[in-house]
PDB file of C-alpha atoms in Angstrom:
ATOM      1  CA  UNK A   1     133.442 138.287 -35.448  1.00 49.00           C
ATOM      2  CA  UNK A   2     130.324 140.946 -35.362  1.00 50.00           C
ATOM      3  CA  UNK A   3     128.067 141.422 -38.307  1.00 47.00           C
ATOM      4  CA  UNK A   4     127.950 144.861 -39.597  1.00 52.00           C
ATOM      5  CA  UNK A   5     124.531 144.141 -41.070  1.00 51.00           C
ATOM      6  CA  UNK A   6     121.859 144.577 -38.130  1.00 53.00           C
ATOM      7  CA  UNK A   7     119.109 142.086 -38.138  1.00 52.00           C
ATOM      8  CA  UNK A   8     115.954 143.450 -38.987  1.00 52.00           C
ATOM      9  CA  UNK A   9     113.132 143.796 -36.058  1.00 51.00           C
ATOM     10  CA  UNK A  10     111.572 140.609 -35.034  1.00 51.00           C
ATOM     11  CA  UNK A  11     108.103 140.374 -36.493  1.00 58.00           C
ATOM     12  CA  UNK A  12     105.419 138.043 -34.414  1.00 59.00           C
ATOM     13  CA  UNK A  13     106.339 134.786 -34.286  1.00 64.00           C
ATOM     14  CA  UNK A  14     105.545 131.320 -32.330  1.00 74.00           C
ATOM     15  CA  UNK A  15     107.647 130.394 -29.661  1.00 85.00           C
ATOM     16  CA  UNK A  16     111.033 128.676 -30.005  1.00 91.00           C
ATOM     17  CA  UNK A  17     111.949 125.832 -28.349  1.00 94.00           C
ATOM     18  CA  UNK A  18     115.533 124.218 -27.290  1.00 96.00           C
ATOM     19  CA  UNK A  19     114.969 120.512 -27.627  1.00 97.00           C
ATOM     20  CA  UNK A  20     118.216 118.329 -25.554  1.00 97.00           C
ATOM     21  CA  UNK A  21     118.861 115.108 -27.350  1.00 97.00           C
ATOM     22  CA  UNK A  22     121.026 112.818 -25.148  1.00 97.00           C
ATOM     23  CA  UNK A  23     122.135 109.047 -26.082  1.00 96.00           C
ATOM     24  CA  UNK A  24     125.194 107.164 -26.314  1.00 94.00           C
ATOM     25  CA  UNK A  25     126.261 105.968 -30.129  1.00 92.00           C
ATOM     26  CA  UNK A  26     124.344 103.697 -31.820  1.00 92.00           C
ATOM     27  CA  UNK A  27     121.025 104.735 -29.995  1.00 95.00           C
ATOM     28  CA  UNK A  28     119.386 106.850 -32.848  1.00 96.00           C
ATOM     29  CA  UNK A  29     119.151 110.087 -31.826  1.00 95.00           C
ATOM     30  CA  UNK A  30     120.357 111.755 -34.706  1.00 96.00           C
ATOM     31  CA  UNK A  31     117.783 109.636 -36.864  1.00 96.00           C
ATOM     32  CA  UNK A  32     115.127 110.682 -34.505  1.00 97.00           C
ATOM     33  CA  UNK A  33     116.391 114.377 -35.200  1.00 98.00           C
ATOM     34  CA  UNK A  34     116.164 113.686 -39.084  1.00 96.00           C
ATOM     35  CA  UNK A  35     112.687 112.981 -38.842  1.00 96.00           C
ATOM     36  CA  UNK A  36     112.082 115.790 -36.329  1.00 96.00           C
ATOM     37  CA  UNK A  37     113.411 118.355 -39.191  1.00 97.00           C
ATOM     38  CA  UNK A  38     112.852 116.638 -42.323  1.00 95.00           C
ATOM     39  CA  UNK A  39     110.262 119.008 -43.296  1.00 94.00           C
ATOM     40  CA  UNK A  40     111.851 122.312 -41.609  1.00 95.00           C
ATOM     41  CA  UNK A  41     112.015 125.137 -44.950  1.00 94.00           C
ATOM     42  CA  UNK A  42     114.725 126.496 -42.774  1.00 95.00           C
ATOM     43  CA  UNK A  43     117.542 124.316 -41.436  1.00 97.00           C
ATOM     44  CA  UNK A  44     121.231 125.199 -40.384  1.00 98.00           C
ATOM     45  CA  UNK A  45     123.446 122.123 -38.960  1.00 98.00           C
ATOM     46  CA  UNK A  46     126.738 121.758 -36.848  1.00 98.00           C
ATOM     47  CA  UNK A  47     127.777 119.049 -39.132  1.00 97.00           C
ATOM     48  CA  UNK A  48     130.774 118.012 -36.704  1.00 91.00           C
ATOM     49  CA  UNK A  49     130.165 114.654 -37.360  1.00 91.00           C
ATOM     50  CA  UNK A  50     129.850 115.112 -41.382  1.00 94.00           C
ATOM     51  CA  UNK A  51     126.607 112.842 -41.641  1.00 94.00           C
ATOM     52  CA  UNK A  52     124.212 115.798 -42.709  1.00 97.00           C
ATOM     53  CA  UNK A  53     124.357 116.428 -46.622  1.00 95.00           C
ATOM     54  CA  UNK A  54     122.266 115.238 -49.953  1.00 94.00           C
ATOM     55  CA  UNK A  55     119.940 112.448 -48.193  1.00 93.00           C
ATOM     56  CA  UNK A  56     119.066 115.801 -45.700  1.00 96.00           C
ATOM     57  CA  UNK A  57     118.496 118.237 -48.543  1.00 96.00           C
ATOM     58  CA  UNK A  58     121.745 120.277 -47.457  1.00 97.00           C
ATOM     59  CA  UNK A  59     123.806 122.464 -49.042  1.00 96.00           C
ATOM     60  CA  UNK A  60     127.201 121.450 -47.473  1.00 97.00           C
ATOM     61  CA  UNK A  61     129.171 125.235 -46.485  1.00 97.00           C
ATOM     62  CA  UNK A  62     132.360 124.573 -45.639  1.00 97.00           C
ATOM     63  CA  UNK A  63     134.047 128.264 -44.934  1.00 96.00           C
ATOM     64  CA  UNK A  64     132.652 130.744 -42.642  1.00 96.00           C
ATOM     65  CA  UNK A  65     132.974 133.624 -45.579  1.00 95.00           C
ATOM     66  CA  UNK A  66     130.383 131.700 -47.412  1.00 95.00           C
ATOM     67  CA  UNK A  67     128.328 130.730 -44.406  1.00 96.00           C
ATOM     68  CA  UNK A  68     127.921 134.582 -43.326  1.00 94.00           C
ATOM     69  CA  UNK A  69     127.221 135.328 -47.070  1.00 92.00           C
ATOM     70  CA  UNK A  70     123.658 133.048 -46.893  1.00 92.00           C
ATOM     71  CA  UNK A  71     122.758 134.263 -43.317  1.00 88.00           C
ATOM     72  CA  UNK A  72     121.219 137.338 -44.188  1.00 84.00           C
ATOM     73  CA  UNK A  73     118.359 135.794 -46.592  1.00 82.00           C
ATOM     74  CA  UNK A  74     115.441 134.947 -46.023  1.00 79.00           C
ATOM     75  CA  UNK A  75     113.208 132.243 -47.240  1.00 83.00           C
ATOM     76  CA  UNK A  76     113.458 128.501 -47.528  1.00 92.00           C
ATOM     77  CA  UNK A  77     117.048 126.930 -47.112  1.00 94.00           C
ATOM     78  CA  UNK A  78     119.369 124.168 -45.177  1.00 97.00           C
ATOM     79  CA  UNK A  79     122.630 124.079 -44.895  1.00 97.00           C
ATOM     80  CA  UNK A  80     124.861 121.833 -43.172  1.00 98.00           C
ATOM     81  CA  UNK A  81     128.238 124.039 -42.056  1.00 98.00           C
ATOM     82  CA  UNK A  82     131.176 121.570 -41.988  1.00 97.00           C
ATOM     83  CA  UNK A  83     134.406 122.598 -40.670  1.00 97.00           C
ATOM     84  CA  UNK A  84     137.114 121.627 -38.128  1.00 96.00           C
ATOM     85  CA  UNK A  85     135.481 121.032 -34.781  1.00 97.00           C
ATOM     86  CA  UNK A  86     137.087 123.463 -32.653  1.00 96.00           C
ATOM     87  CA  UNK A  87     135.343 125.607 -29.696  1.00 95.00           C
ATOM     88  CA  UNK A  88     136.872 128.848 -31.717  1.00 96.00           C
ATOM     89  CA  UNK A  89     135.103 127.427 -34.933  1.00 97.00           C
ATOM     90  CA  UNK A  90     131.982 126.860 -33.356  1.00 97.00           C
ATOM     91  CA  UNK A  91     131.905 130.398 -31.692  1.00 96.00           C
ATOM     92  CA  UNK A  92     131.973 131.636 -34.784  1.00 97.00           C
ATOM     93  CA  UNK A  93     129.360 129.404 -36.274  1.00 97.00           C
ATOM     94  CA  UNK A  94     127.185 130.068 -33.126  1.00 97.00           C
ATOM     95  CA  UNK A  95     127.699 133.999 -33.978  1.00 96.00           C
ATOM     96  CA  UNK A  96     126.252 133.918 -37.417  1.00 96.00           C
ATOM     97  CA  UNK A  97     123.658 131.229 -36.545  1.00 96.00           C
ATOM     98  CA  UNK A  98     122.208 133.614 -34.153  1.00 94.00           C
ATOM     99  CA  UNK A  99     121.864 136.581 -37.019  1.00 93.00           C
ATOM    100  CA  UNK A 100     120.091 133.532 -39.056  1.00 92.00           C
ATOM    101  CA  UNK A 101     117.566 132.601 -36.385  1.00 90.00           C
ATOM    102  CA  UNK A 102     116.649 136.420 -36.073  1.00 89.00           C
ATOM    103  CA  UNK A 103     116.645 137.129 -39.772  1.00 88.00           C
ATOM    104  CA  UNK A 104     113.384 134.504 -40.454  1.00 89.00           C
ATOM    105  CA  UNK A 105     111.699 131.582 -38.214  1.00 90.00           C
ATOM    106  CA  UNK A 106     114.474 128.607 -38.578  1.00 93.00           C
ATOM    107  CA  UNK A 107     115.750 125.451 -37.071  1.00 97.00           C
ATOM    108  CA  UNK A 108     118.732 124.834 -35.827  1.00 97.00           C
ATOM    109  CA  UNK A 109     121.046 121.347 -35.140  1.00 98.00           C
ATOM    110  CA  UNK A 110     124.405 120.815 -33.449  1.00 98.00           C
ATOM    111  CA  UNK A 111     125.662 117.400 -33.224  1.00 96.00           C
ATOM    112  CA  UNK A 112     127.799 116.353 -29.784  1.00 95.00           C
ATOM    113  CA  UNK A 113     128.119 119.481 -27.608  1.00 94.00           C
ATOM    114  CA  UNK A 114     130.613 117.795 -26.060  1.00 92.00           C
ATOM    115  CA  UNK A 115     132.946 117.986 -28.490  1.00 94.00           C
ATOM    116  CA  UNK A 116     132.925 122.392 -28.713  1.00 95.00           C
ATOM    117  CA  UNK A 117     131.871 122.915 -24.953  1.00 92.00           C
ATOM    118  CA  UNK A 118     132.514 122.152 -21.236  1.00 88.00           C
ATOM    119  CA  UNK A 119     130.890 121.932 -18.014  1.00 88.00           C
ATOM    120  CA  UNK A 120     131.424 125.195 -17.135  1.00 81.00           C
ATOM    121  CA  UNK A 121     129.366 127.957 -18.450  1.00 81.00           C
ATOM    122  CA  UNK A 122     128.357 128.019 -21.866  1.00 86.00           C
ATOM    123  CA  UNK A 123     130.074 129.936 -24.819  1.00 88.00           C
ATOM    124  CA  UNK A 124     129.079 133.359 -24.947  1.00 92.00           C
ATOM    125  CA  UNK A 125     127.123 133.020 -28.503  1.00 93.00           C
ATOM    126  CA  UNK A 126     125.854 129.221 -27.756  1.00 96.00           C
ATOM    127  CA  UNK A 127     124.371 130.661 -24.570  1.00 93.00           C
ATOM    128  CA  UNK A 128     122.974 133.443 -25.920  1.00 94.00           C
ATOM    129  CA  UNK A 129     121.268 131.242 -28.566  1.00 95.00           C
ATOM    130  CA  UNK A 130     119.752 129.168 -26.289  1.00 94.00           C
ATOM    131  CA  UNK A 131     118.541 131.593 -23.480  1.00 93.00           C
ATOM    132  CA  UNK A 132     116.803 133.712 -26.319  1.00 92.00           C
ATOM    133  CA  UNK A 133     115.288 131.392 -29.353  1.00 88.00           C
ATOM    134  CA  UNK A 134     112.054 131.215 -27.594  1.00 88.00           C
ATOM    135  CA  UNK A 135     111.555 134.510 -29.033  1.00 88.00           C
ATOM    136  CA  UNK A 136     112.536 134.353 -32.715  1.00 90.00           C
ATOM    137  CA  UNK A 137     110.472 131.340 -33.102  1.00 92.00           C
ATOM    138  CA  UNK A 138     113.937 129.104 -33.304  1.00 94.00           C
ATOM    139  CA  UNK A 139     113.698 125.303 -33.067  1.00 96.00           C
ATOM    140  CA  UNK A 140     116.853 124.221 -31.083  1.00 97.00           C
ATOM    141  CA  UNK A 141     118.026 120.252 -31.298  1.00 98.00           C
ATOM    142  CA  UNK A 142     121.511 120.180 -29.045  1.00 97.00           C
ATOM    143  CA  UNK A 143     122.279 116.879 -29.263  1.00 97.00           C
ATOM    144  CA  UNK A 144     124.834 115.242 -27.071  1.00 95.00           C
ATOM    145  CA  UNK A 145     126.744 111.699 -25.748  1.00 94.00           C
ATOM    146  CA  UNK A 146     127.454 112.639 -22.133  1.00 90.00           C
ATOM    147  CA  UNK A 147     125.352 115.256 -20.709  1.00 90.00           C
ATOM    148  CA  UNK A 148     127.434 115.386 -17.895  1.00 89.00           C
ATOM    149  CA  UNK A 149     130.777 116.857 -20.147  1.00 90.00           C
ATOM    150  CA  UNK A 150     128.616 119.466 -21.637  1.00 89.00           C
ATOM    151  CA  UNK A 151     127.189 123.027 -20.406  1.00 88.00           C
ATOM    152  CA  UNK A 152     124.321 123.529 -18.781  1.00 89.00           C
ATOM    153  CA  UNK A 153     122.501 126.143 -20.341  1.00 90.00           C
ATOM    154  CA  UNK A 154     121.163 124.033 -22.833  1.00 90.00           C
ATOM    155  CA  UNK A 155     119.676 121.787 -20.074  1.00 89.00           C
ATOM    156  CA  UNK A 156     118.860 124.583 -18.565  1.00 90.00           C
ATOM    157  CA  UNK A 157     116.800 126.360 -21.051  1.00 93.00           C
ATOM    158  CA  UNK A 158     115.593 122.903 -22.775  1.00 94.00           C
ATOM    159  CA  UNK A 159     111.693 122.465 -23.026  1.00 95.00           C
ATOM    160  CA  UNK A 160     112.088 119.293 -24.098  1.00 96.00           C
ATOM    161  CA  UNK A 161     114.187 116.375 -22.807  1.00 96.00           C
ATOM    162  CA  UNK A 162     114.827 113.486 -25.303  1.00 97.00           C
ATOM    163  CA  UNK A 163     117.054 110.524 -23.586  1.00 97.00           C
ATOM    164  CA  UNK A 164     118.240 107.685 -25.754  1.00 97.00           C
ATOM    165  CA  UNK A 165     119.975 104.509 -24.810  1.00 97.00           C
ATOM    166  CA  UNK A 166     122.760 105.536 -22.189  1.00 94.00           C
ATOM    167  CA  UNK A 167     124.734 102.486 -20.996  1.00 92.00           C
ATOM    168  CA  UNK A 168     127.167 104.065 -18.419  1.00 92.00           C
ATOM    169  CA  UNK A 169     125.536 103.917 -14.692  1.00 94.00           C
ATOM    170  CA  UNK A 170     126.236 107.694 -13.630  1.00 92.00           C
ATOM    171  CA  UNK A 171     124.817 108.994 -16.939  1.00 92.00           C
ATOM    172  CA  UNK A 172     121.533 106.600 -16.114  1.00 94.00           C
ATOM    173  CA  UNK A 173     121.399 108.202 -13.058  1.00 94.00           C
ATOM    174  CA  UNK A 174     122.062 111.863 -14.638  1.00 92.00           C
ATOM    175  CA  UNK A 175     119.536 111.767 -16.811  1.00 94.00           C
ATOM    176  CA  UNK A 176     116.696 110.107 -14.886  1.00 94.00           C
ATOM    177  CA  UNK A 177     117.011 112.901 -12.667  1.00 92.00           C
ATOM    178  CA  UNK A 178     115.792 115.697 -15.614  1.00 90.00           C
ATOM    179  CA  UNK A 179     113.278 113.207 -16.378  1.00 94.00           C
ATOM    180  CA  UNK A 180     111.535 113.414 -12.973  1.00 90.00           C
ATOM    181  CA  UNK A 181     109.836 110.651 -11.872  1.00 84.00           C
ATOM    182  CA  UNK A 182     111.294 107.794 -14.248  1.00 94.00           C
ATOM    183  CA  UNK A 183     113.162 105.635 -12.435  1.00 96.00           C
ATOM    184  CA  UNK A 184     116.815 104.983 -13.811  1.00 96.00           C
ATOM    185  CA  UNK A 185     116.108 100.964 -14.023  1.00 96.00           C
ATOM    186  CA  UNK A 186     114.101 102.217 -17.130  1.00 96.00           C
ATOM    187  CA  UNK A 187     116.648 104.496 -18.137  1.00 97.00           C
ATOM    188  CA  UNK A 188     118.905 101.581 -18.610  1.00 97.00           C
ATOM    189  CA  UNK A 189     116.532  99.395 -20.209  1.00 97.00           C
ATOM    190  CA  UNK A 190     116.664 101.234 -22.995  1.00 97.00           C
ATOM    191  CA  UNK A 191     117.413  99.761 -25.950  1.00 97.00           C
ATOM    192  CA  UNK A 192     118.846 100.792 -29.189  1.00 96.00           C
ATOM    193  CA  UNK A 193     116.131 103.185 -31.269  1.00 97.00           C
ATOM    194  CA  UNK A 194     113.928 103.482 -27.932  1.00 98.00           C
ATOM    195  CA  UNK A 195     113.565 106.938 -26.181  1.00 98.00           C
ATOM    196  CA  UNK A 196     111.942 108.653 -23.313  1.00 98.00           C
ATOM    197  CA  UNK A 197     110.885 111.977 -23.910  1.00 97.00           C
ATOM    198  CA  UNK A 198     109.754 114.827 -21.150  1.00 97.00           C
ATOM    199  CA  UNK A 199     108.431 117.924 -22.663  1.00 96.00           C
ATOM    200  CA  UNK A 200     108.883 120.578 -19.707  1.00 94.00           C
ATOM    201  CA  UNK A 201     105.902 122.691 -20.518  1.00 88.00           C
ATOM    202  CA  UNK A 202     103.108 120.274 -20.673  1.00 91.00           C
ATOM    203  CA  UNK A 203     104.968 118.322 -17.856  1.00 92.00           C
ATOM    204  CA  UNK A 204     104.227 114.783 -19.943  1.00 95.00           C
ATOM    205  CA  UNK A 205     106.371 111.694 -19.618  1.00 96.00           C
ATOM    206  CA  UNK A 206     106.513 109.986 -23.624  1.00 95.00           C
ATOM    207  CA  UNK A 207     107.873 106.640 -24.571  1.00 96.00           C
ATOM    208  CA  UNK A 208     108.720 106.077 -27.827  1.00 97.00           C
ATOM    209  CA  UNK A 209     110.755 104.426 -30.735  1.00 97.00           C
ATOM    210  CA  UNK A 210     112.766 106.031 -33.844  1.00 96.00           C
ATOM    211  CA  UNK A 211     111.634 105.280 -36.881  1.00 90.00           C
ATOM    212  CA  UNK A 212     113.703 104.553 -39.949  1.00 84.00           C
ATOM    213  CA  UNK A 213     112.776 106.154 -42.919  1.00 73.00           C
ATOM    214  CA  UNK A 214     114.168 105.528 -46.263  1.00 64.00           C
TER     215      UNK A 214
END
């Protein structure tokens, strides 16, 4: 599906980053995400899991007709885009997200990648979301169970790696590897709510906890 409205020339804007959320159920990484974005003017969400809504300040969109029709505006809005999770649905959401993110400086969340991509190479607009926010100022979240099921462009491209609890041995071992230099015994201590947290550009190692808001 192709826009027949171009999107207008990118004005100067601060650099976007792709932040990769990894963590098994249960180990908060989609509350660490709400508090990431809770005060983001501009917010679009894959709601595949149908948790993002009133408590987020998001208008719920659940058709693609009325999705494209709030893409080309600018100015303060979130929206959480809920529809069957298929890979052809999330093409197209990936098509018109992309005219969003160019139209004005926005952030951007899709819950479990695993569920609308594969191991092998990326979908065309998911990859070409993620290889070019840095320059329309886009924040990023891909968040994700199994890193290992999942393409790698989003690794790829990520500059910041945030790793929840992961109990299975081989994604330990997967992950400790992008966080170079942590060993995977303290990958697998984590616990419910804790996180480690590598930010590629300063090359910093973080430890951390979620906390709960009300």
């Amino acid at each position: 599906m192709q826009s027949q409205t171009p999107a207008p020339r990118i004005e100067r804007r601060p650099d976007g980053r792709v932040i990769y959320v990894v963590g098994f159920t249960g180990s908060g990484k989609t509350t660490w995400v709400r508090n990431e974005v809770r005060r983001a003017r501009r917010l679009l969400v894959w709601d595949g899991k149908e948790e993002w809504g009133e408590r987020d300040r998001c208008r719920v969109v659940t058709s693609p007709h009325e999705l494209r029709a709030l893409v080309l505006h600018r100015g303060p809005m979130r929206i959480a885009y809920r529809v069957p999770v298929t890979r052809a649905n999330f093409d197209v959401f990936c098509r018109l997200a992309w005219v969003w993110c160019r139209f004005d400086v926005g952030t951007l969340v899709v819950e479990e990648l695993a569920d609308v991509t594969t191991p092998a190479k990326a979908p065309i607009a998911w990859g070409e979301i993620v290889r070019k926010s840095r320059g329309t100022g886009a924040m990023v979240y891909a968040l994700t169970q199994r890193p290992q099921e999942v393409d790698k462009t989003a690794q790829g491209n990520a500059a910041v790696f945030h790793v929840g609890m992961m109990p299975d041995e081989q994604d330990q071992k997967y992950v400790a590897k992008r966080l170079l230099g942590v060993p995977v015994e303290q990958v697998a201590r984590l616990a419910p709510m804790e996180y480690i947290e590598r930010d590629v550009r300063a090359q910093t190692i973080r430890f951390g906890r979620v906390r709960l808001r009300k």
